[in-house]
Amino acid sequence: MSIDNPPTIEVDQPEEPTNRPAADHRLKEWLSRGYVRRIIALSIVIGLLIIPLAWVVIHFMNLSGAPASAIMVEIERTMFVFTVVSAPLMAITLAILFYSLTGWGRVTGEDPPMQESPAIRTNGTAVVLWIAATSILAGFLVIWGLVELATITSYANGSTPANQQPNGQKAIDINVTGQQWVWTFQYPDQGAVTSDTLIVPINVPLYFNVTSKDVVHDFWVVELGIKIDANPGAITNTGVTPDKLGTFNIRCAELCGLHHAYMQTKIQVVTQAEFDAWVREMGGKRTV
Amino acid sequence: MSAPVTEPLYPTTGEPVSINARRNRMGIWLCIVSDITGTVALLVAYSYLWSLNVNNAWAPPNDAWAPPTTFWLIVLGTAVATALMWWGLRQIDQGNRRGLMLAASLSMLIILVTFIGQIVQLSTFPFGPSDGAYASATFWLCIGSAIHLSLLLFLTQAIMGRTRAGRITQGNSSHVRLVAMYMTWATIAILLGAIFATVMTTSPNTNSPTFGTFQE
Amino acid sequence: MTDTAVVHQTHDVPQPKQHGKPGGILRHTSIVTGTALGLVAAIVTYAIGSHFFVPWGTTNADASQVGLNALVAATYFAWVIFFMIGIGAFAGPIRWALGHDLTHDDAEYMAGKDQGKWRYWKYTTDHKVVGTQYLIMAMFLLGLGGLLAMLIRTELGITWAEVFDPNFYNSLIGTHGIVMIIALIIVVTGPFGNFILPIMIGARDMAFPRLNALSFWLLFAAIPPLASNLFLGGIRDGWTVYQPLASQAPIGMIGYQVTIIVFAFSTGVASVNLITTSVTMRARGMTWNRVPIFVIGVIASSVMGLVWFPMFQYSQMLALSDKVIATSFYNPIMGGSVWLYENLFWLLGHPEVYVVVIPGTAALMELMVVFLRKPLFSYKVAIAGFAGVVGISSIVWVHHMYMTGWAPSAGYPFMLSTELISIPFGFLVLVMLGTLWRGKPWTRLPMMCVYAVIWDKVVGGITGVYLSDVPVDQYMHGSMFVVAHFHYMLMGAGLFAAIGATAYWFPKMTGRMLDERLGSIGFWVAFFGFQLTFGSMFVAGLQGMPRRVLQFDNAFNISNWLSTVGAYTIGIGMLIFLYAVITSWRSGKPSGSNPWGGKTLEWQTETPVPLENFPVLPVVTSDPYGYGVPDPYDAVLEADKQPAGVA
Ligand code: HEM
Ligand SMILES: [Cu+2]
Ligand SMILES: [Cu+2]
């Protein structure tokens, strides 16, 4: 059956709603309609096109070396999962959108069209299904989000599960000061060594105390997936355990005036031995 | 919605004045709603800074807090003026125009005195606006109430003027009601300010970090 | 739908005493007297002030800077207040206080009767005049903001050099942002809420005609302080003007603060007026289930504006106070808090995006039924959607503050509320999809905007879902990804909907058709340019490019080049569209009174719309969605639900 010749016989035979055909019968009839089938097919095609986006997104995020911590892994997993689970609804929406451009016919010209479309005022089934689907989706996203947030918070606080924390070390405290337009890192436990690049050992939990001496800055360690505002007059905290050797980016993510764009530095994740050597060298130079 | 034939009609649209009054009442309610948000913003600023005590700089120099009595005197003045306006409404609804005139004039005078009191309070604080967060927040509670009082001054004297011009009559007294409604809200706003200023002085947070450092 | 209603004939009504000629002082006031008085007052204030200004209560701050700030603020306020005096805004309250009430003749004069085009330059109360003024103002602001956007993209496209001084670049961003935000707040409710809405509900004018004029002229008065900032050091701190950065800014920042304070009054007054009009002035028979959906959308947006705008206003009053009397609300050294600012700001800042998106969406719902000739799908679900968004919008602001460290555990409840708001928002999508379902679209420009907007909402919505999640936001916050996301919502869903609404109501407002061919070319060029611009901005964000920077790693070059190409494409498209608007307004094809065959009341009255809108007030007997034929598939169920035929 196609849209061009819908069944017209029923128009003249009003029945009591109680005589409506059984639900499964109506569903079958509905599914046999040409436009329904085409929209379903279109949804599947669009869905299949959207899902690869999940990889594309992660690919862009990984270009500069991410993920370099368990937190970043969780972030990327969340992006991936969110893309995949919302793909069906997106696909259906877009399928209906594209299909309706011409699928049920269209009218051009200067004058208001005379022939009118079916007077569908509402449809209980569609409304209930849609609300159920969006609620379930939103519910899933919320629950996933809450769990993930708890997870990354515990990672940030250095209380990672033992298997992720090889030596069960104590976290290294680092005091981060933002100031127009430089970052300063101070290691209180390492004899108050100060540096303007962040040098840290791999697989050791780091715990940051962050503040600012002037305006609001934002301490963003890009490939490690942590970010926290540096506020004047307050100390904020975050933490991470780097698990990849290399040099990564620290950028200021809050407009802080003239040279905000240049308020960047690097974080070098090195081995414990290299880190100790660096501390010794720095400590020799400027012990406080 | 046809009105009784005797009801006065509103000159510019020709509708019965009660329809117009209903419309105005809704307008005033909406204005009050948005005024509430503004007042809440000030109260939030006050109580939030109080709770944080950033850089240990909430308290005024030498702990010279503003004396609470003045705040309460201002509340008292506004409340009495408001009560008078409601009383005036009762009078005009009973046909007593002179009663309303009396109420409105007294109300206006009291608001005027209260307003002057507010200005005096603002200029005699034992601190200046730049003496820390408490000083700032208190100044703004008072500026807020000064703004309210100056509006009330205009409204009360307008009721006087309109009564004198014969625009307020027994069957057409809705403007008095509107003004009284607004005055009631203004009293509440000023009252809230007074409560905050009385209750929240010394900050509960005693170990805030020193600016720019990691020392608590 | 129209029927005769009893109207009180005003010439039978006892009139108050006529003081002087009708209109009184307003016969002599206009934009000319307003501007003149405003300028003189500003100059005098500055001149006197710079001699005598005594900085008040400055024991801690740099007294001369505070004095200068106070002087500039006083100058701006002098401009605003005396402009309003000069244009006659205070005549109303004064007459009220004196008991010199308006007569019917006064009211007609003030509505612009027999004043020709000159009435557009006066304190005119007719809602149609105000609506037209708002349309022009919105186009002006969009043009200004668009020009600044082109400059921003030029800088970002020239990746190998600094084109502008960084300070100037920062003020470009800030000014572009706030100009666009103001433009989009007014772009639907201003022109169409004022011009169309009263006709749509069968009223003769707004509930408070004088407040209507007040809202527009306050907006007008607020623009010069904003625009002048570019010559006074600029708004260098983004449209959010976070503290305490903003307190370092030069005096241009005061222009921002004055503008917001005045603009907030303007929005507040407009919201009071729109809500009261929609609630109390509907034609007889227009019960709440017969109200056009556009009206509901405008109410929803006005409620949010009314309730939350004062937060923004007070945040700026306190900021101004920090500058002119050296208080320390946001100065952490003296006990102020940056989080206080951020909370106050986002308490409006978030509802604001819905203030922008909702009226546009409602306008599209209103017009799509006409072009599909189908009833609106599930009117009640649409209302529930608007109500849900309004309700939840007030408890999500902290999602802008996930990364401030303000209250780390607030992330949990606010993530919940933020993701919940997608459910009522989904209702609105359902209504639009359901209306499209099985319809044959009449593919004119307004209808095509519906398609464009739904696409943009899907993109903006899905990226919004990422951002509402705290862990993901930990990566995305403050990056170009956010910029791309909110442009999909604000520009893709807000501005493009406003373009649809403009194309749809253009014939009613101007009596002429908008040139379909040119208009469409402009729109589609802009649309595809938009996808390119912000599509590639997503990529830059994913790669880790922060926002509000003018130089960046080479890794971001390619996406920025594409983005700039896209931006110029938008610019070209918008210019074509603007050209179409201007030429059609002057010499387009006359449209007649109901070119689209719409059933809402505004199409039932003549064009140009007479001063009091309807010769006789209409009585409504059904909702305006009685389109369509019985569904051949399930005529059984639908047959008895058909609304009675409408005239
Ligand atoms: C309706 C149209 C538009 C609206 C409502 C709008 C709104 C905004 C807002 C609110 C900001 C934020 C400013 C800030 O962070 O302080 C912004 C920034 C920006 N806009 Fe627009 N904009 C619009 C059109 C455009 C166009 C057409 C372009 C050009 C391609 C553009 C490019 C930009 C850029 C590059 C930024 C700066 C991002 C950054 O570095 O922070 N915008 N816009
Ligand atoms: Cu920065
Ligand atoms: Cu938001």
PDB file of C-alpha atoms and ligand atoms in Angstrom, chain A residues 255, chain C residues 142 145-146 148-150 152-153 156 169-170 172-184 237-241 352 356 478-480 483-484 486-487 490-492 494-496 529-530 533-534 537 545-550 560 563-564 566-568 570-571 574, ligand 1:
ATOM      1  CA  LEU A 255      39.426  34.390  29.796  1.00  0.00           C
TER       2      LEU A 255
ATOM      3  CA  LEU C 142      22.295  41.712  14.419  1.00  0.00           C
ATOM      4  CA  GLY C 145      27.102  41.865  16.037  1.00  0.00           C
ATOM      5  CA  GLY C 146      27.572  40.161  12.692  1.00  0.00           C
ATOM      6  CA  LEU C 148      32.094  42.059  14.824  1.00  0.00           C
ATOM      7  CA  ALA C 149      31.780  38.302  14.255  1.00  0.00           C
ATOM      8  CA  MET C 150      33.415  38.728  10.855  1.00  0.00           C
ATOM      9  CA  ILE C 152      36.687  37.819  15.086  1.00  0.00           C
ATOM     10  CA  ARG C 153      36.759  35.153  12.416  1.00  0.00           C
ATOM     11  CA  LEU C 156      41.128  33.468  13.876  1.00  0.00           C
ATOM     12  CA  TYR C 169      40.309  41.350  20.037  1.00  0.00           C
ATOM     13  CA  ASN C 170      38.990  40.688  23.522  1.00  0.00           C
ATOM     14  CA  LEU C 172      35.434  42.316  19.886  1.00  0.00           C
ATOM     15  CA  ILE C 173      34.434  39.055  21.522  1.00  0.00           C
ATOM     16  CA  GLY C 174      32.737  40.702  24.454  1.00  0.00           C
ATOM     17  CA  THR C 175      30.849  43.230  22.381  1.00  0.00           C
ATOM     18  CA  HIS C 176      29.853  40.687  19.756  1.00  0.00           C
ATOM     19  CA  GLY C 177      28.564  38.398  22.479  1.00  0.00           C
ATOM     20  CA  ILE C 178      26.454  40.867  24.400  1.00  0.00           C
ATOM     21  CA  VAL C 179      25.129  42.623  21.303  1.00  0.00           C
ATOM     22  CA  MET C 180      23.997  39.287  19.878  1.00  0.00           C
ATOM     23  CA  ILE C 181      22.482  38.221  23.179  1.00  0.00           C
ATOM     24  CA  ILE C 182      20.447  41.419  23.400  1.00  0.00           C
ATOM     25  CA  ALA C 183      19.465  41.140  19.744  1.00  0.00           C
ATOM     26  CA  LEU C 184      18.246  37.590  20.161  1.00  0.00           C
ATOM     27  CA  ASP C 237      35.967  40.174  29.268  1.00  0.00           C
ATOM     28  CA  GLY C 238      33.573  38.241  27.117  1.00  0.00           C
ATOM     29  CA  TRP C 239      29.847  38.702  27.349  1.00  0.00           C
ATOM     30  CA  THR C 240      29.907  37.035  30.763  1.00  0.00           C
ATOM     31  CA  VAL C 241      32.275  39.746  32.117  1.00  0.00           C
ATOM     32  CA  GLU C 352      18.204  33.383  29.044  1.00  0.00           C
ATOM     33  CA  VAL C 356      15.812  33.110  23.193  1.00  0.00           C
ATOM     34  CA  GLY C 478      35.842  26.740  28.154  1.00  0.00           C
ATOM     35  CA  SER C 479      36.677  25.227  24.790  1.00  0.00           C
ATOM     36  CA  MET C 480      35.515  25.995  21.275  1.00  0.00           C
ATOM     37  CA  VAL C 483      31.049  28.000  21.453  1.00  0.00           C
ATOM     38  CA  ALA C 484      29.915  25.766  18.618  1.00  0.00           C
ATOM     39  CA  PHE C 486      25.642  27.465  21.864  1.00  0.00           C
ATOM     40  CA  HIS C 487      25.768  28.870  18.367  1.00  0.00           C
ATOM     41  CA  LEU C 490      21.245  30.521  19.643  1.00  0.00           C
ATOM     42  CA  MET C 491      21.905  31.081  15.987  1.00  0.00           C
ATOM     43  CA  GLY C 492      20.824  27.776  14.476  1.00  0.00           C
ATOM     44  CA  GLY C 494      17.030  31.041  17.614  1.00  0.00           C
ATOM     45  CA  LEU C 495      18.067  33.287  14.769  1.00  0.00           C
ATOM     46  CA  PHE C 496      16.946  30.982  11.969  1.00  0.00           C
ATOM     47  CA  GLY C 529      27.906  28.546   5.850  1.00  0.00           C
ATOM     48  CA  PHE C 530      26.685  28.084   9.376  1.00  0.00           C
ATOM     49  CA  THR C 533      31.591  27.440  10.542  1.00  0.00           C
ATOM     50  CA  PHE C 534      30.365  25.713  13.617  1.00  0.00           C
ATOM     51  CA  MET C 537      34.476  24.682  15.467  1.00  0.00           C
ATOM     52  CA  MET C 545      41.291  24.582  21.608  1.00  0.00           C
ATOM     53  CA  PRO C 546      40.221  26.984  24.360  1.00  0.00           C
ATOM     54  CA  ARG C 547      37.727  29.714  23.546  1.00  0.00           C
ATOM     55  CA  ARG C 548      38.412  33.446  23.561  1.00  0.00           C
ATOM     56  CA  VAL C 549      41.960  33.102  22.304  1.00  0.00           C
ATOM     57  CA  LEU C 550      43.452  34.836  19.304  1.00  0.00           C
ATOM     58  CA  ASN C 560      39.861  27.479  11.961  1.00  0.00           C
ATOM     59  CA  SER C 563      35.414  28.032  10.112  1.00  0.00           C
ATOM     60  CA  THR C 564      36.425  31.391   8.732  1.00  0.00           C
ATOM     61  CA  GLY C 566      32.078  29.382   6.612  1.00  0.00           C
ATOM     62  CA  ALA C 567      31.731  32.647   8.489  1.00  0.00           C
ATOM     63  CA  TYR C 568      32.234  34.720   5.366  1.00  0.00           C
ATOM     64  CA  ILE C 570      27.204  33.351   6.457  1.00  0.00           C
ATOM     65  CA  GLY C 571      28.028  36.997   5.982  1.00  0.00           C
ATOM     66  CA  MET C 574      22.894  37.428   5.498  1.00  0.00           C
TER      67      MET C 574
HETATM   68  C1  HEM D   1      22.815  34.960  15.922  1.00  0.00           C
HETATM   69  C2  HEM D   1      24.003  34.913  15.743  1.00  0.00           C
HETATM   70  C3  HEM D   1      25.066  34.858  16.797  1.00  0.00           C
HETATM   71  C4  HEM D   1      24.980  34.858  18.121  1.00  0.00           C
HETATM   72  C5  HEM D   1      23.747  34.928  18.944  1.00  0.00           C
HETATM   73  C6  HEM D   1      26.278  34.796  18.673  1.00  0.00           C
HETATM   74  C7  HEM D   1      26.571  34.784  20.013  1.00  0.00           C
HETATM   75  C8  HEM D   1      27.839  34.684  20.516  1.00  0.00           C
HETATM   76  C9  HEM D   1      28.195  34.696  21.872  1.00  0.00           C
HETATM   77  C10 HEM D   1      27.237  34.822  22.999  1.00  0.00           C
HETATM   78  C11 HEM D   1      29.512  34.563  21.981  1.00  0.00           C
HETATM   79  C12 HEM D   1      30.283  34.465  23.256  1.00  0.00           C
HETATM   80  C13 HEM D   1      31.133  35.617  23.483  1.00  0.00           C
HETATM   81  C14 HEM D   1      31.873  35.369  24.716  1.00  0.00           C
HETATM   82  O1  HEM D   1      32.336  34.262  24.932  1.00  0.00           O
HETATM   83  O2  HEM D   1      31.997  36.287  25.493  1.00  0.00           O
HETATM   84  C15 HEM D   1      30.007  34.469  20.699  1.00  0.00           C
HETATM   85  C16 HEM D   1      31.304  34.310  20.424  1.00  0.00           C
HETATM   86  C17 HEM D   1      31.738  34.125  19.194  1.00  0.00           C
HETATM   87  N1  HEM D   1      30.978  34.147  18.035  1.00  0.00           N
HETATM   88 FE1  HEM D   1      29.065  34.482  17.855  1.00  0.00          FE
HETATM   89  N2  HEM D   1      27.130  34.737  17.649  1.00  0.00           N
HETATM   90  C18 HEM D   1      26.406  34.770  16.500  1.00  0.00           C
HETATM   91  C19 HEM D   1      26.857  34.743  15.257  1.00  0.00           C
HETATM   92  C20 HEM D   1      28.121  34.508  14.986  1.00  0.00           C
HETATM   93  C21 HEM D   1      28.600  34.400  13.690  1.00  0.00           C
HETATM   94  C22 HEM D   1      27.785  34.558  12.430  1.00  0.00           C
HETATM   95  C23 HEM D   1      29.883  34.129  13.830  1.00  0.00           C
HETATM   96  C24 HEM D   1      30.832  33.938  12.694  1.00  0.00           C
HETATM   97  C25 HEM D   1      31.216  32.965  12.286  1.00  0.00           C
HETATM   98  C26 HEM D   1      30.224  34.074  15.215  1.00  0.00           C
HETATM   99  C27 HEM D   1      31.468  33.795  15.720  1.00  0.00           C
HETATM  100  C28 HEM D   1      31.800  33.864  17.024  1.00  0.00           C
HETATM  101  C29 HEM D   1      33.119  33.652  17.534  1.00  0.00           C
HETATM  102  C30 HEM D   1      34.318  33.295  16.742  1.00  0.00           C
HETATM  103  C31 HEM D   1      33.081  33.846  18.903  1.00  0.00           C
HETATM  104  C32 HEM D   1      34.242  33.843  19.853  1.00  0.00           C
HETATM  105  C33 HEM D   1      34.482  32.592  20.503  1.00  0.00           C
HETATM  106  C34 HEM D   1      35.533  32.758  21.520  1.00  0.00           C
HETATM  107  O3  HEM D   1      36.702  32.749  21.183  1.00  0.00           O
HETATM  108  O4  HEM D   1      35.158  32.888  22.689  1.00  0.00           O
HETATM  109  N3  HEM D   1      29.123  34.314  15.890  1.00  0.00           N
HETATM  110  N4  HEM D   1      28.972  34.554  19.790  1.00  0.00           N
END
